[in-house]
Short mmCIF file of C-alpha atoms and ligand atoms in Angstrom, two decimals:
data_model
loop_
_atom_site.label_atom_id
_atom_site.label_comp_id
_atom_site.label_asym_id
_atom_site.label_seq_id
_atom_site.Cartn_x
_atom_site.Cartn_y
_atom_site.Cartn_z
CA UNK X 20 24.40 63.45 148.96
CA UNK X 21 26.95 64.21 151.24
CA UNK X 22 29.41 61.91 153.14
CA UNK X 23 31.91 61.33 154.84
CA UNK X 24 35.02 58.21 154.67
CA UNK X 25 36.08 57.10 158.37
CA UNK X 26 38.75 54.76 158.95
CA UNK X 27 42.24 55.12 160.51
CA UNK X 28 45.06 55.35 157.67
CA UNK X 29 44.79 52.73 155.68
CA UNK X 30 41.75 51.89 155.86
CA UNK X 31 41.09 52.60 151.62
CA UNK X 32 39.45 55.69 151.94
CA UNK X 33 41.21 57.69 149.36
CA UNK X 34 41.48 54.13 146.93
CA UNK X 35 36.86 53.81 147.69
CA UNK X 36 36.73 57.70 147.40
CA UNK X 37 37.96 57.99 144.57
CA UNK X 38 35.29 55.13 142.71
CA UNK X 39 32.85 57.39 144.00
CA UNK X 40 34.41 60.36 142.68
CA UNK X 41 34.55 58.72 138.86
CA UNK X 42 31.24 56.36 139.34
CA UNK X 43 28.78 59.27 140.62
CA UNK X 44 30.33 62.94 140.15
CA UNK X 45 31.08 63.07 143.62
CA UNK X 46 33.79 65.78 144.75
CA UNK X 47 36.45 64.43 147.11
CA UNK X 48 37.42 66.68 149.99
CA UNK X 49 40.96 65.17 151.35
CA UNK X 50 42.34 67.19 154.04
CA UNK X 51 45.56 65.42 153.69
CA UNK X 52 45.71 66.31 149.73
CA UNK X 53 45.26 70.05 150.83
CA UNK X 54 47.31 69.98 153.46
CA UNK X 55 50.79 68.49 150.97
CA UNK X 56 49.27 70.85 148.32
CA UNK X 57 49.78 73.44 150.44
CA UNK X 58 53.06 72.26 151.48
CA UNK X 59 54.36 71.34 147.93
CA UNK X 60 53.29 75.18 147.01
CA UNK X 61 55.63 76.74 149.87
CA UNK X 62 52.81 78.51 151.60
CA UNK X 63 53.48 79.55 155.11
CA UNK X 64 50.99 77.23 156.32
CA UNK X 65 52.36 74.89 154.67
CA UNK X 66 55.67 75.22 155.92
CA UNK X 67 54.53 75.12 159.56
CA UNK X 68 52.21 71.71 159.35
CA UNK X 69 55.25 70.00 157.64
CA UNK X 70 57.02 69.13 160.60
CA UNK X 71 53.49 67.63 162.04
CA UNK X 72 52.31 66.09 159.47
CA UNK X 73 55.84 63.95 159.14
CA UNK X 74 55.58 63.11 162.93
CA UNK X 75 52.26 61.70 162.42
CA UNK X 76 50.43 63.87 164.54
CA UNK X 77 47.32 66.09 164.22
CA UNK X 78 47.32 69.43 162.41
CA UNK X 79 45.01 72.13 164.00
CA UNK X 80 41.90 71.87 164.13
CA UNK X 81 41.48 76.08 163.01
CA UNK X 82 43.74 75.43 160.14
CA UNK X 83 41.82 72.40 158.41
CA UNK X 84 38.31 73.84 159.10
CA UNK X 85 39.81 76.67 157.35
CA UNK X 86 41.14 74.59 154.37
CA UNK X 87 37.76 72.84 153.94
CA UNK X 88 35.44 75.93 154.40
CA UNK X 89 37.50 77.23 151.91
CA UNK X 90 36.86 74.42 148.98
CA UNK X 91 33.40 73.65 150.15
CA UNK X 92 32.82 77.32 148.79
CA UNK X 93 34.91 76.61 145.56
CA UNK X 94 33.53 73.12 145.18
CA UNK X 95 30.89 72.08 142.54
CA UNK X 96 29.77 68.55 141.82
CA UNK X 97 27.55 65.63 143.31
CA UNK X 98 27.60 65.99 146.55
CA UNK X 99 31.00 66.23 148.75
CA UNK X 100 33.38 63.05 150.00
CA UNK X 101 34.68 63.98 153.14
CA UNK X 102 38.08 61.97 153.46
CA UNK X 103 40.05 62.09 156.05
CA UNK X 104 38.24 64.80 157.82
CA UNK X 105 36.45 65.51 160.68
CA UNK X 106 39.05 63.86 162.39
CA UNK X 107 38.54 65.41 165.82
CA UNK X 108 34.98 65.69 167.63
CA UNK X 109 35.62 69.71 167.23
CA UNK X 110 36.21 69.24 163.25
CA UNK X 111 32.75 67.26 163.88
CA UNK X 112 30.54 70.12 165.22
CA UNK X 113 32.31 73.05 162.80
CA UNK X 114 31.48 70.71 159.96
CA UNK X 115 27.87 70.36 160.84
CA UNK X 116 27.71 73.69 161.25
CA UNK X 117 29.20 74.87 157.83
CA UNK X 118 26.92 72.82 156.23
CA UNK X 119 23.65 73.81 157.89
CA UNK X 120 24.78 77.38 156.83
CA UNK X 121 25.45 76.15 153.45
CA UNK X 122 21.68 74.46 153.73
CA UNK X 123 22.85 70.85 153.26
CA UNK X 124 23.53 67.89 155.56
CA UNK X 125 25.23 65.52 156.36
CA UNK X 126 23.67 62.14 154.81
CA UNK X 127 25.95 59.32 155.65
CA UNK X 128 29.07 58.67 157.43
CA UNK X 129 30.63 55.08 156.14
CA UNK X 130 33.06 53.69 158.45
CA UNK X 131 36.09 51.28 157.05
CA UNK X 132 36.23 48.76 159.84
CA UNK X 133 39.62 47.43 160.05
CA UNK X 134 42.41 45.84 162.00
CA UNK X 135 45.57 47.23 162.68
CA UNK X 136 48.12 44.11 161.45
CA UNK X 137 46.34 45.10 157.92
CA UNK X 138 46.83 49.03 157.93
CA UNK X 139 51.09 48.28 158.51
CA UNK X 140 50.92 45.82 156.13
CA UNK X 141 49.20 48.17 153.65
CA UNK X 142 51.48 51.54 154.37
CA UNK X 143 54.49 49.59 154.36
CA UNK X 144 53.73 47.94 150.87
CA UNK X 145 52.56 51.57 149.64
CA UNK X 146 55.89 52.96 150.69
CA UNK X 147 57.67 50.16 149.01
CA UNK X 148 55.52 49.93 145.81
CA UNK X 149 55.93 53.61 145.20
CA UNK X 150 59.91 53.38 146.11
CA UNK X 151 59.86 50.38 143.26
CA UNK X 152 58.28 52.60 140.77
CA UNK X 153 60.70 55.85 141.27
CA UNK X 154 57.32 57.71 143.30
CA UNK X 155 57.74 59.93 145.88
CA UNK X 156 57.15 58.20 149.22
CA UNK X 157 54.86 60.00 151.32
CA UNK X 158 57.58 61.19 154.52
CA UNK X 159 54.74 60.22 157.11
CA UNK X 160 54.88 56.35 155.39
CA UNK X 161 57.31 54.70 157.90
CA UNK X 162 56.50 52.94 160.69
CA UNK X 163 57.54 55.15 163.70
CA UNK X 164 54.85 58.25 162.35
CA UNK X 165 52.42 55.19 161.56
CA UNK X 166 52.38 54.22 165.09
CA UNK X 167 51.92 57.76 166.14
CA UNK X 168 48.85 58.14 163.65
CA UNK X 169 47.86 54.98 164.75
CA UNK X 170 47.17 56.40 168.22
CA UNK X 171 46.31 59.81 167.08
CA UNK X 172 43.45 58.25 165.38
CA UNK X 173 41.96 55.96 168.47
CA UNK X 174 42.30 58.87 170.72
CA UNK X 175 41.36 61.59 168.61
CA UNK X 176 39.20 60.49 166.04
CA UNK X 177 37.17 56.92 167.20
CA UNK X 178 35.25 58.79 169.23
CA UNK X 179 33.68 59.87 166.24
CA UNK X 180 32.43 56.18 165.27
CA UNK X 181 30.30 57.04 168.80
CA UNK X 182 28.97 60.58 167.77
CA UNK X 183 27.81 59.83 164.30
CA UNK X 184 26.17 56.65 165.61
CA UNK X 185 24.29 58.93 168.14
CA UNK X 186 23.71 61.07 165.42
CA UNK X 187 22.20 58.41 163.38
CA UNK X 188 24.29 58.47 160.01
CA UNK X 189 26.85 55.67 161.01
CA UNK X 190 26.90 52.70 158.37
CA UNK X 191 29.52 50.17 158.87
CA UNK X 192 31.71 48.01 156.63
CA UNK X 193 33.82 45.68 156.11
CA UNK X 194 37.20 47.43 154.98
CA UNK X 195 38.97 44.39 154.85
CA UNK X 196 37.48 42.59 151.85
CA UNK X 197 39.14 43.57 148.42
CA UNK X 198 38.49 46.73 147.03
CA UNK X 199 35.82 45.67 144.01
CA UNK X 200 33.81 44.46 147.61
CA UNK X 201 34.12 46.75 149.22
CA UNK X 202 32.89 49.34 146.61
CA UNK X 203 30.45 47.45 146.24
CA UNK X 204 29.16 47.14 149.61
CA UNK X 205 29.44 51.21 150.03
CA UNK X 206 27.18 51.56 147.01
CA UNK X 207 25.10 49.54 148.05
CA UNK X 208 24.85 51.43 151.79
CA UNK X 209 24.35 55.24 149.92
CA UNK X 210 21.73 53.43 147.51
CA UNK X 211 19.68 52.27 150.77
CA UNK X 212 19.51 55.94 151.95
P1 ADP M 313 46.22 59.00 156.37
O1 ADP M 313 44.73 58.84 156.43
O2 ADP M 313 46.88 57.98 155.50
O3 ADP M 313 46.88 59.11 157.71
P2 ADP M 313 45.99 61.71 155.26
O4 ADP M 313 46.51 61.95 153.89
O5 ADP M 313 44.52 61.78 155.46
O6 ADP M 313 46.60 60.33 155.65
O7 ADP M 313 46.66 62.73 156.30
C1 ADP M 313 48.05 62.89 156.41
C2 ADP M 313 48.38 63.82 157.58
O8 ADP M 313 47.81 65.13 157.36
C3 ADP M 313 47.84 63.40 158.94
O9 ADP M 313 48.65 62.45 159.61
C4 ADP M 313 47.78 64.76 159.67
O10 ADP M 313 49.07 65.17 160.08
C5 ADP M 313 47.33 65.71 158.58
N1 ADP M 313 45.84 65.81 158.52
C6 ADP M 313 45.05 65.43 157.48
N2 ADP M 313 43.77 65.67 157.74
C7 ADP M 313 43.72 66.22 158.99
C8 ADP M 313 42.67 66.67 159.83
N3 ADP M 313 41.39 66.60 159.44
N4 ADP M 313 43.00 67.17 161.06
C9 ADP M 313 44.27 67.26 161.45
N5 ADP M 313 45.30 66.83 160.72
C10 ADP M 313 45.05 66.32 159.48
#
């Protein structure tokens, strides 16, 4: 089974993806993992997202269907976690298509319905929890980029709430009950299907 995690940041979709990954074999996908990977490593690519990525705005769409054609050919496991990508209605359509070469689909797209108050509240305490414990603090973590990915998100990515539902593989919950819940209500969601 093969799914995708949609929610703007902080919504939990790294925290629910990675139950999935541990409770059913799933492989997680994170666009944003590959993305610092590939900055941490010094690639060139790497170097020239930085400066996005920080502001809080989009990477290209070429260079992140790149990055996950490339592990979705690597990748082995129970089906794939998309998190964090599509995150633009032209990620969307090359995603559909690099599965329908691959001869899979697409099986369910779970959306993390949440408010915005919440999502601050959460980055901010991430930032500060991982200051508190000597962790890096993720550069794009303060509130000026949050705001921009914030908007990035509603104008670029919402839209996709509306395409999947046409599509028919939209499931919603309830992203702001506590994690164990939630879970538990996304299980419950890819067992129905
Ligand atoms: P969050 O969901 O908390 O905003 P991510 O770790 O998913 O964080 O992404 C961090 C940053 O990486 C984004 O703000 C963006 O700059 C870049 N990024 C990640 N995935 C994509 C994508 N699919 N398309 C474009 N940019 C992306």
């Amino acid at each position: 089974m093969n799914i995708i995690l949609l929610g703007p940041p902080g919504a939990g979709k790294g925290t629910q993806a990675a139950r999935l990954v541990s409770e059913r074999g799933m492989v997680q996908l994170s666009t944003g993992d590959m993305l610092r990977e590939a900055r941490a490593s010094g690639t060139e690519m790497g170097q020239k997202v930085a400066a996005i990525m920080d502001s809080g705005g989009l990477v290209t769409d070429e260079i992140v269907i790149g990055l996950i054609e490339e592990k979705l050919q690597l990748a082995e496991g129970n089906g794939f976690i998309f998190d964090g990508f599509p995150r633009t209605l032209g990620q969307a359509d090359a995603l559909g298509a690099l599965l329908e070469k691959m001869g899979q689909s697409l099986d369910c797209v779970v959306e993390l319905a949440v408010n915005d108050e919440v999502l601050v509240d959460r980055i901010v305490n991430r930032a500060k929890e991982a200051a508190a414990a000597g962790e890096p603090v993720r550069a794009d973590d303060n509130a000026e980029s949050l705001k921009k990915r914030l908007i990035e998100y509603y104008k670029k990515t919402s839209p996709l709430i509306g395409y999947y539902h046409a599509h028919k593989a939209l499931r919603s919950v309830d992203g702001l009950a506590e994690i164990d819940v939630v879970a538990g209500e996304i299980k419950k969601t890819l067992d129905s299907i």
